[in-house]
GROMACS .gro file of C-alpha atoms in nm:
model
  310
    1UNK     CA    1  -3.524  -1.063   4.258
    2UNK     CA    2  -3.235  -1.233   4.398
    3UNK     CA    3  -3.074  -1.483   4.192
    4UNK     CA    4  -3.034  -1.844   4.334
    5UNK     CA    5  -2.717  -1.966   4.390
    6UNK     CA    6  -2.662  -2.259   4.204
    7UNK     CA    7  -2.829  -2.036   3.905
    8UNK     CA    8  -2.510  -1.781   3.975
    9UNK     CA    9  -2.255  -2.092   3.965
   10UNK     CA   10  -2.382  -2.202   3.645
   11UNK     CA   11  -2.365  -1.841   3.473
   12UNK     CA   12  -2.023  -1.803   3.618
   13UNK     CA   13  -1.912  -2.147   3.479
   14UNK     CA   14  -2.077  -2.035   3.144
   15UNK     CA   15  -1.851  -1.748   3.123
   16UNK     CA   16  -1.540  -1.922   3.207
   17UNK     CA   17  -1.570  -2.207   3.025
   18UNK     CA   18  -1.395  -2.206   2.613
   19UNK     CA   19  -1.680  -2.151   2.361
   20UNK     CA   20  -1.746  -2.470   2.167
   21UNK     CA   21  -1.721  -2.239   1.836
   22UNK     CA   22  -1.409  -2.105   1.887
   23UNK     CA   23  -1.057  -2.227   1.955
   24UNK     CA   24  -0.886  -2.190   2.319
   25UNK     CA   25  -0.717  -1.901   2.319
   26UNK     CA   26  -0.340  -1.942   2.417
   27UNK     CA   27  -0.017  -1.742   2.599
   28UNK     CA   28   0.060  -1.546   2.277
   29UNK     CA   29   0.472  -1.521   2.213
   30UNK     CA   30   0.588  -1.173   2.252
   31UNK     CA   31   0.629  -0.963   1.936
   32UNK     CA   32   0.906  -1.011   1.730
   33UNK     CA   33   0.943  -0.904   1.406
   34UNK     CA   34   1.317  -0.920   1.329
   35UNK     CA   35   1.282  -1.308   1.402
   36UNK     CA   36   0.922  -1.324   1.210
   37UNK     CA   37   1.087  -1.181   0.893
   38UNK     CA   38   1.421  -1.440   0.939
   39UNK     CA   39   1.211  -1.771   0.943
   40UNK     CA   40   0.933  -1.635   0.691
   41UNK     CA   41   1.251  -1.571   0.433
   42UNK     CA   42   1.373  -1.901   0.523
   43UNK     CA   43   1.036  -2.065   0.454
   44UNK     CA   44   0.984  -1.904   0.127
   45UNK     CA   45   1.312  -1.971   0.029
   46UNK     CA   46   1.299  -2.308   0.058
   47UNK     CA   47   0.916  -2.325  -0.080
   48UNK     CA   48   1.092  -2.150  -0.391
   49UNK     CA   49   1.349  -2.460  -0.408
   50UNK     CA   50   1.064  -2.694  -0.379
   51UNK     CA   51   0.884  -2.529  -0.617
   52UNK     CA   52   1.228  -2.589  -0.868
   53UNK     CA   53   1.139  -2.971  -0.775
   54UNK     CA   54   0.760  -2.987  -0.881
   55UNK     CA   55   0.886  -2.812  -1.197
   56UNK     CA   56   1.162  -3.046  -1.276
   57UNK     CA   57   0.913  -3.344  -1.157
   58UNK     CA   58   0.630  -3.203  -1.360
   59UNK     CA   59   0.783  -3.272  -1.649
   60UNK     CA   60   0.734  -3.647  -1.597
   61UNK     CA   61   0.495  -3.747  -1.373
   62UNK     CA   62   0.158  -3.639  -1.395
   63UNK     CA   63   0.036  -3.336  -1.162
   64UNK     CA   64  -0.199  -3.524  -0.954
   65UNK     CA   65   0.083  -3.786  -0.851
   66UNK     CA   66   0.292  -3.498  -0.780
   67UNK     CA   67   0.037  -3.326  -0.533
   68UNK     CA   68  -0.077  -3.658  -0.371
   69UNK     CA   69   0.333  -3.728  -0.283
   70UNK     CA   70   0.327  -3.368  -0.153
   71UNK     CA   71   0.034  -3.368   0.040
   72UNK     CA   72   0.051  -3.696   0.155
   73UNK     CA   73   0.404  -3.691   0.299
   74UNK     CA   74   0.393  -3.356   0.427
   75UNK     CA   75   0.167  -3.498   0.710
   76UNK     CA   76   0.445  -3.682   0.927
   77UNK     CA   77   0.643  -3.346   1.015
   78UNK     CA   78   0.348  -3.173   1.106
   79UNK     CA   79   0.212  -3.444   1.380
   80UNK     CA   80   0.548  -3.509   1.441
   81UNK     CA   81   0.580  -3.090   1.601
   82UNK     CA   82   0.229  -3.109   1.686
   83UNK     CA   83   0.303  -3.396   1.961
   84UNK     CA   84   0.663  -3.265   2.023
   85UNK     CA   85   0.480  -2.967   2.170
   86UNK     CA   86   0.202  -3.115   2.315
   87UNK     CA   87  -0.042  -2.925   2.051
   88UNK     CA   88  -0.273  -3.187   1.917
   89UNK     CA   89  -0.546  -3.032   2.002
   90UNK     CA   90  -0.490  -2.765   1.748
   91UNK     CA   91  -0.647  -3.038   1.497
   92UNK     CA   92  -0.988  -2.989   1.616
   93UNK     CA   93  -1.226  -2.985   1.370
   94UNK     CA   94  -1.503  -2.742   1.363
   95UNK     CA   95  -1.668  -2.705   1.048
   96UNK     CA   96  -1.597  -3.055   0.881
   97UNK     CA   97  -1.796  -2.946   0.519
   98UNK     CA   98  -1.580  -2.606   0.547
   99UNK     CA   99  -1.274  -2.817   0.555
  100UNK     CA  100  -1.380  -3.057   0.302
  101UNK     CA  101  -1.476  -2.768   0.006
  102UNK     CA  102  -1.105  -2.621   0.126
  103UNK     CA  103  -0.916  -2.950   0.064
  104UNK     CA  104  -1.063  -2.954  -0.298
  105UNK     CA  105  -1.006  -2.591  -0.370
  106UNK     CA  106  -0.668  -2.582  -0.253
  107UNK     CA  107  -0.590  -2.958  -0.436
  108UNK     CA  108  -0.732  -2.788  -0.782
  109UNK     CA  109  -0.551  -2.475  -0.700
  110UNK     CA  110  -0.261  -2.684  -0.634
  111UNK     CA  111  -0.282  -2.899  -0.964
  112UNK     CA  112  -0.383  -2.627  -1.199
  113UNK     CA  113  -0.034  -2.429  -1.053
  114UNK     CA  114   0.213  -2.720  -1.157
  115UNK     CA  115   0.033  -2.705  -1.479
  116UNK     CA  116   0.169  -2.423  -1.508
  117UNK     CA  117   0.524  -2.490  -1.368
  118UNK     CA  118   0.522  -2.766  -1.627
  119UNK     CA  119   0.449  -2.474  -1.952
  120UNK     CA  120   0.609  -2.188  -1.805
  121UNK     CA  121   0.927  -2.029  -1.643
  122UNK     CA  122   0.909  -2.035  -1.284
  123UNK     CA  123   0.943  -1.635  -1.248
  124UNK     CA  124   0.613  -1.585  -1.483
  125UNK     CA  125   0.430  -1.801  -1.244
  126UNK     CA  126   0.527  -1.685  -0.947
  127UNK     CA  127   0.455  -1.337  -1.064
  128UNK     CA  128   0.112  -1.476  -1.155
  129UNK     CA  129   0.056  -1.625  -0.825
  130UNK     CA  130   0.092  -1.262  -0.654
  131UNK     CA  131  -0.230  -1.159  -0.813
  132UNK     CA  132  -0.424  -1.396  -0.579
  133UNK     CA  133  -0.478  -1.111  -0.268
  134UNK     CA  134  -0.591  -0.876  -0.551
  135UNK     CA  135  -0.827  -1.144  -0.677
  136UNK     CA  136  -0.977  -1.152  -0.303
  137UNK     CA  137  -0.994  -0.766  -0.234
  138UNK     CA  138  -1.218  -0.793  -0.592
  139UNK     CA  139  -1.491  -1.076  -0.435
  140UNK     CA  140  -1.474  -0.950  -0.129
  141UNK     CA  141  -1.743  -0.717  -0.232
  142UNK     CA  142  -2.002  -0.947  -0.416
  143UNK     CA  143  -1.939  -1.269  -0.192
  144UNK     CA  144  -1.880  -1.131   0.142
  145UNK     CA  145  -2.054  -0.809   0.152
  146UNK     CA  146  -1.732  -0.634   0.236
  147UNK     CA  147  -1.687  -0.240   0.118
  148UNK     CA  148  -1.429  -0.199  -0.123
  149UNK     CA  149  -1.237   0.161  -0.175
  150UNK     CA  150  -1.232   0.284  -0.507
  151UNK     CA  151  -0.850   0.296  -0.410
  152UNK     CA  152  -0.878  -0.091  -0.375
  153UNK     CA  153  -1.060  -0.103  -0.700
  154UNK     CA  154  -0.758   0.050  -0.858
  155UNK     CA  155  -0.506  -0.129  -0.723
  156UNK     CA  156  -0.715  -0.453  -0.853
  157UNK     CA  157  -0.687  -0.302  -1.186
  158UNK     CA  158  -0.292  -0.192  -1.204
  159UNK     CA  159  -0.239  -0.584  -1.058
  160UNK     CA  160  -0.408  -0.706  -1.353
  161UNK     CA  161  -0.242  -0.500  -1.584
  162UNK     CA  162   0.039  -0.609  -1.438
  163UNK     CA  163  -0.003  -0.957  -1.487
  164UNK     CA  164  -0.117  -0.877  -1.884
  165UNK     CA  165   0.264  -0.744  -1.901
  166UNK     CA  166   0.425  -1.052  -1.747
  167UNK     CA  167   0.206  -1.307  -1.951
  168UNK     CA  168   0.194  -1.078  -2.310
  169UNK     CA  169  -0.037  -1.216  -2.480
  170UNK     CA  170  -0.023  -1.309  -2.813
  171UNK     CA  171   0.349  -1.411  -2.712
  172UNK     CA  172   0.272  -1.756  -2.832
  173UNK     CA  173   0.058  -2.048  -2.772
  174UNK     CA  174   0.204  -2.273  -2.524
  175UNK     CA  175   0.302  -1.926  -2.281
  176UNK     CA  176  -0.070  -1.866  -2.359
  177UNK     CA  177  -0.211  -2.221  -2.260
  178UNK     CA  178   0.048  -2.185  -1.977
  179UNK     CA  179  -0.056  -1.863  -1.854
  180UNK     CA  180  -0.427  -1.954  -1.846
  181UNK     CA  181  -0.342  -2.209  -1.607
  182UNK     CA  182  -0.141  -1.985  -1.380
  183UNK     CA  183  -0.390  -1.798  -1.417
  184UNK     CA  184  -0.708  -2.010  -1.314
  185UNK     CA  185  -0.518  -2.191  -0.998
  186UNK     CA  186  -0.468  -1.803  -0.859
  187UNK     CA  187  -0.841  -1.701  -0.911
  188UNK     CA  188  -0.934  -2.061  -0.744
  189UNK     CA  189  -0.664  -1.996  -0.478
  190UNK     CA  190  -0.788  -1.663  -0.401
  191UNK     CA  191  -1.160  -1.826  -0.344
  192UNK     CA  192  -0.928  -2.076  -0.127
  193UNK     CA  193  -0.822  -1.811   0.058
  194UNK     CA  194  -1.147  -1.657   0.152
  195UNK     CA  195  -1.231  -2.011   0.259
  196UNK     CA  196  -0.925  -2.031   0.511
  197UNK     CA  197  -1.032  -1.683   0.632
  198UNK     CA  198  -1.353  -1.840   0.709
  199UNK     CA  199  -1.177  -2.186   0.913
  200UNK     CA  200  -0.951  -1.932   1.099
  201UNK     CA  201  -1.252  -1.776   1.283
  202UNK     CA  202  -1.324  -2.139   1.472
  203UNK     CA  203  -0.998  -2.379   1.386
  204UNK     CA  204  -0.623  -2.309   1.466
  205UNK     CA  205  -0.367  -2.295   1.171
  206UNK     CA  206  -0.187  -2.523   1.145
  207UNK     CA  207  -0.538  -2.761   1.221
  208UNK     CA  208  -0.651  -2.652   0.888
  209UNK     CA  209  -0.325  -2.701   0.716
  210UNK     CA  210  -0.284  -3.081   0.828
  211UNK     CA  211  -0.636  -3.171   0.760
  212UNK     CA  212  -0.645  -3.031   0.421
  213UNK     CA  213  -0.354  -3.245   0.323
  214UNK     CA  214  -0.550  -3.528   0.490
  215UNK     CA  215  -0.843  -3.504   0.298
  216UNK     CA  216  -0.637  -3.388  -0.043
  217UNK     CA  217  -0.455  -3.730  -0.011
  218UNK     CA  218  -0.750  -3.888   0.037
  219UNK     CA  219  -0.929  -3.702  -0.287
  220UNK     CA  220  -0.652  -3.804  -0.520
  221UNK     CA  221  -0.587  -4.118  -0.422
  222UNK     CA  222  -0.838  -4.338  -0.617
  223UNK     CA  223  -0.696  -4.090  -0.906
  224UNK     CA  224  -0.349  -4.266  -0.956
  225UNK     CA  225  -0.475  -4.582  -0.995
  226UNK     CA  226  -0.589  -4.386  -1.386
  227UNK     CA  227  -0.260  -4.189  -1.421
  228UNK     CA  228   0.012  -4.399  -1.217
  229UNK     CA  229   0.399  -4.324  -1.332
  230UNK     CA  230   0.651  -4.564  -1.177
  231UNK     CA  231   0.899  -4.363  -1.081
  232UNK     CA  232   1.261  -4.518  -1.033
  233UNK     CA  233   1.428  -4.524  -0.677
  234UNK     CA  234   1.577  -4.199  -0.723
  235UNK     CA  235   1.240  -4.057  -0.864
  236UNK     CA  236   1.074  -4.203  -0.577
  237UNK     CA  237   1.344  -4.085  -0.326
  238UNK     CA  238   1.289  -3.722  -0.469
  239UNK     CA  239   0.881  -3.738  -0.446
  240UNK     CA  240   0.857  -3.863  -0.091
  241UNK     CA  241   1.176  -3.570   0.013
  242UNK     CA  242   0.919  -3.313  -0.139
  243UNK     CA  243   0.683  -3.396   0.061
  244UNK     CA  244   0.860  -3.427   0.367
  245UNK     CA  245   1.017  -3.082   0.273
  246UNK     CA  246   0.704  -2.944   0.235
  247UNK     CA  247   0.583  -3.037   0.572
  248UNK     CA  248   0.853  -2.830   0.737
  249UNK     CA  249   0.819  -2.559   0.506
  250UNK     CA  250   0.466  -2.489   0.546
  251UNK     CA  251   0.539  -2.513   0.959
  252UNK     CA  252   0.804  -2.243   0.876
  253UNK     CA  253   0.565  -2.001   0.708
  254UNK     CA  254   0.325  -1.989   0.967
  255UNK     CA  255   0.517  -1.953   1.258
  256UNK     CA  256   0.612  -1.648   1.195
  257UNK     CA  257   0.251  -1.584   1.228
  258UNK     CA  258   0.259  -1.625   1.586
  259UNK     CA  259   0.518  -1.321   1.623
  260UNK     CA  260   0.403  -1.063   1.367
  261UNK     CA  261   0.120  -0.974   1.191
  262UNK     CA  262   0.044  -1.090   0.834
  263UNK     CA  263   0.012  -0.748   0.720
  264UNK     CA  264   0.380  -0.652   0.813
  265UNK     CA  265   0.483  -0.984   0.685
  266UNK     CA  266   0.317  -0.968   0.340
  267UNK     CA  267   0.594  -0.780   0.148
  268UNK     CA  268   0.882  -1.062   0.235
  269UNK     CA  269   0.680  -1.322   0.062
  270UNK     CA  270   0.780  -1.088  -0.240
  271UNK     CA  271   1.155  -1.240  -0.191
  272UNK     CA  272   0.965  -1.567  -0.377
  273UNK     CA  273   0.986  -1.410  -0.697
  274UNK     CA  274   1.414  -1.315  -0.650
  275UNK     CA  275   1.466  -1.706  -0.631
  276UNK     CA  276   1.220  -1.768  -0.866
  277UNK     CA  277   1.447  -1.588  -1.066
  278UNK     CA  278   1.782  -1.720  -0.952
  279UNK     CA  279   1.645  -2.080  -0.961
  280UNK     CA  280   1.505  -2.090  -1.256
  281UNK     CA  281   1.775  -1.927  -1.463
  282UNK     CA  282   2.057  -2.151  -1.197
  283UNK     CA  283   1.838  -2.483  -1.283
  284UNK     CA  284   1.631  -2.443  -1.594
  285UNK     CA  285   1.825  -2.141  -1.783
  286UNK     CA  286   1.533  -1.956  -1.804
  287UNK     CA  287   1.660  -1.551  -1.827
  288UNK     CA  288   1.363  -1.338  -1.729
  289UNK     CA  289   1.285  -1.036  -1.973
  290UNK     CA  290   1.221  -0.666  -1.921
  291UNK     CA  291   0.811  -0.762  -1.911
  292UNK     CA  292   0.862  -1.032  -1.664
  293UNK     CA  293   1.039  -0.770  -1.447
  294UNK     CA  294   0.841  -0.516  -1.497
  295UNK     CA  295   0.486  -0.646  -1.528
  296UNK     CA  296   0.612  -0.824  -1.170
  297UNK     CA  297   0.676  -0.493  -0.996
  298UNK     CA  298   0.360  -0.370  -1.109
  299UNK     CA  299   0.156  -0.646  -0.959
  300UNK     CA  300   0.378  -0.622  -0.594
  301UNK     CA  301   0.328  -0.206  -0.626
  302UNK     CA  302  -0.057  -0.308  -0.656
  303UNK     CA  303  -0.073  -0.549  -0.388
  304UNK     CA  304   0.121  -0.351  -0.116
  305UNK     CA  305  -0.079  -0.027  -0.208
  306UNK     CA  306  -0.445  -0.261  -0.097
  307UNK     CA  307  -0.253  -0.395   0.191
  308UNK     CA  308  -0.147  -0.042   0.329
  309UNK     CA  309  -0.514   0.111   0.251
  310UNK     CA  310  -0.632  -0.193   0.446
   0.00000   0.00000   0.00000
């Protein structure tokens, strides 16, 4: 049977019309991964220097303050090249509850970290962090139903090992309480990441990125009012540059994004843990031992050995 015409114009308009569940797809920038690598080693540089900050802020304000003043001022910048280049509609939101559970997993994540920047030298918890892909390749069986290689199971195992030698336990009891920390914001970061992987089927980005510092600030606010520490001009000067700083960092880690794949860009965010290193022994005198280095390589040889099986 023939079909009627105005039945044919609405099936072609179906098929040419931008799904309602998933973003508009746009002209992709040609590959380059010379210039992907440059401004993702740029961005994690200057994360690592921020990262310097919390740690030398943590050690008098109180974590939540911290993350509210990085969250909260991070948000200008990223409008600010959102409109610039006439993107705002990359903040369309999708899956409002989605976005909502992220915001708190990544605030806790985010809190539970500076904890640790507060006990710890910033090379053991950077080293710590690295476990969190490991952590995801482990619940991707039980939580999304995902096959896992005994390969993958291994490399899961040598990451964790890895992070034993970094944190040696029984070193004492404030590296301990320290660790544990470090330790809990990676295993609720990696269940953060799963969450993002989730967004980034229906909502763009850098969309998810600004909203969860929307709602984060939002969270955390009524907090200060229990935990408020006046900081002095300078202080105050310092917290809202963080933030700002943060903004254009997190812009500058996920561009690169839109020129190589996050596979081939994985091992540069492994340049964190050099300045970790030169920072924290430049800033804090912190000298990282044998362990540290060690248990570190481990946990990088682990995590490159699931990303090239994957």
């Amino acid at each position: 049977m023939e079909t009627p015409e105005s039945l044919r114009r609405g099936l072609a308009w179906l098929r040419a019309a931008p799904s309602a569940a998933a973003p508009a797809i746009e002209a992709a920038p040609q590959p380059d991964l010379k210039r992907a690598v440059l401004i993702m080693m740029a961005g994690i540089a200057l994360f690592s220097v921020l990262n310097g900050v919390v740690k030398d802020q943590a050690e008098r304000f109180p974590v939540n303050q911290i993350t509210f003043f990085r969250n909260a001022f991070a948000l200008p910048p990223l409008l600010a090249i959102l409109l610039a280049g006439g993107k705002i509609h990359r903040l369309r939101m999708r899956q409002p509850l989605r976005h909502l559970t992220h915001a708190a997993t990544m605030t806790l994540s985010l809190m539970l970290a500076y904890i640790g920047f507060r006990l710890l030298p910033l090379a053991e918890t950077t080293a710590i962090s690295f476990i969190r892909p490991l952590i995801v390749t482990a619940l991707a069986a039980p939580l999304l139903g995902e096959r896992v290689t005994w390969i993958s199971w291994l490399a899961v195992l040598l990451g964790f090992c890895g992070v034993l030698i970094v944190v040696q336990p029984g070193a004492g009891e404030i590296v301990a309480i320290g660790a544990l920390y470090s330790l809990a914001g990676a295993f609720i970061g990696s269940l953060n990441m799963l969450q993002q992987r989730a967004l980034s089927l229906t909502d763009h980005t850098i969309g998810i990125a600004v909203w969860y510092m929307a709602l984060s600030s939002i969270m955390l606010l009524p907090t200060l009012f229990f935990s408020w520490v006046t900081p002095g001009v300078g202080d105050l000067l310092g917290l809202i540059g963080m933030g700002v700083a943060s903004g254009l960092c997190t812009y500058l880690i996920m561009r690169p994004l839109a020129y190589a794949g996050a596979a081939a860009l994985a091992p540069v965010q492994y340049t964190g843990l050099l300045w970790s290193i030169v920072i924290g022994y430049l800033w804090f005198g912190d000298v990282p031992g044998t362990a540290v280095l060690l248990g570190s390589a481990v946990v990088i040889a682990a995590t490159l050995l699931v990303l090239r099986r994957r």
